[in-house]
Coordinates of C-alpha atoms in Angstrom, one line a residue:
M1 CA -75.8 -46.3 41.1
A2 CA -78.3 -45.6 38.3
E3 CA -79.3 -48.3 35.9
T4 CA -77.3 -46.6 33.0
D5 CA -74.2 -46.6 35.3
I6 CA -74.7 -50.3 36.0
E7 CA -75.0 -51.1 32.3
S8 CA -71.8 -49.1 31.6
L9 CA -70.0 -51.0 34.4
I10 CA -71.1 -54.3 32.8
R11 CA -69.9 -53.2 29.4
S12 CA -66.5 -52.2 30.7
L13 CA -66.1 -55.6 32.4
V14 CA -67.3 -57.7 29.5
I15 CA -66.0 -56.0 26.4
P16 CA -62.3 -57.0 26.9
L17 CA -63.4 -60.6 26.9
L18 CA -65.0 -60.5 23.5
K19 CA -63.8 -60.8 19.9
Q20 CA -66.8 -58.9 18.6
P21 CA -67.6 -56.3 21.3
Q22 CA -69.9 -54.4 18.9
A23 CA -72.4 -57.3 19.1
L24 CA -72.7 -57.1 22.9
S25 CA -76.3 -56.5 24.0
I26 CA -77.4 -55.8 27.5
T27 CA -81.1 -55.9 28.2
Q28 CA -82.5 -54.5 31.4
K29 CA -85.7 -55.8 32.8
D30 CA -87.5 -55.0 36.0
D31 CA -89.8 -57.2 38.0
G32 CA -91.2 -56.9 41.5
R33 CA -87.9 -57.7 43.3
Y34 CA -85.1 -57.3 40.8
H35 CA -83.4 -55.2 38.2
R36 CA -82.2 -57.9 35.8
Y37 CA -79.4 -57.3 33.3
I38 CA -79.2 -59.9 30.6
I39 CA -76.0 -60.2 28.5
D40 CA -76.1 -61.5 24.9
V41 CA -73.1 -61.7 22.6
A42 CA -72.4 -62.7 18.9
P43 CA -72.8 -66.4 18.2
N44 CA -69.1 -67.0 17.6
D45 CA -68.3 -65.3 21.0
V46 CA -70.6 -67.7 22.9
G47 CA -67.9 -70.4 23.2
R48 CA -65.3 -67.8 24.0
L49 CA -67.7 -66.2 26.4
I50 CA -68.5 -69.4 28.2
G51 CA -64.8 -70.1 28.6
R52 CA -63.6 -66.6 29.5
L53 CA -66.7 -64.9 31.0
I54 CA -68.1 -67.7 32.9
G55 CA -64.7 -69.3 33.6
R56 CA -63.7 -72.5 35.0
Q57 CA -66.3 -73.6 37.6
G58 CA -68.0 -70.3 37.2
H59 CA -65.4 -68.2 39.0
V60 CA -65.3 -65.4 36.5
A61 CA -69.1 -65.1 36.3
A62 CA -69.4 -65.2 40.1
A63 CA -66.8 -62.4 40.4
L64 CA -68.7 -60.3 37.8
R65 CA -72.0 -60.9 39.6
T66 CA -70.3 -59.9 42.9
I67 CA -69.1 -56.6 41.4
V68 CA -72.4 -55.8 39.7
E69 CA -74.7 -56.8 42.6
G70 CA -72.5 -54.9 45.0
T71 CA -73.5 -51.7 43.3
Q72 CA -77.0 -51.8 44.6
S73 CA -78.5 -49.4 47.0
R74 CA -78.5 -50.5 50.6
R75 CA -82.0 -49.1 51.3
A76 CA -84.4 -51.6 52.6
N77 CA -87.1 -51.1 49.9
S78 CA -84.7 -51.0 46.9
K79 CA -84.7 -53.7 44.2
R80 CA -81.8 -56.1 44.0
V81 CA -79.6 -56.2 40.9
R82 CA -79.1 -59.5 39.0
L83 CA -76.7 -60.3 36.2
L84 CA -77.8 -63.1 33.8
I85 CA -75.5 -64.5 31.1
N86 CA -77.4 -65.9 28.1
D87 CA -75.3 -68.7 26.8
H88 CA -77.9 -69.7 24.1
R89 CA -77.7 -73.4 25.2
H90 CA -81.2 -73.6 26.7

């Protein structure tokens, strides 16, 4: 799955959880081992996002990561996909 397809997948999964979907920002960064996708949302969606996107004990975030990371190529030399949720607390 191409990077743009992965970003579209992330958007389709996250937008229904937000009150301000137009503020959703997904940044893609590459390093030696990973394609990293970082999710940022509007400040008033952060609390909602933490509750709904990350979920109780991280179950929703884990499910999103499983879906997104499962799209990666199975070739031995391909980079792994990582989904990071920026909760603006750190």
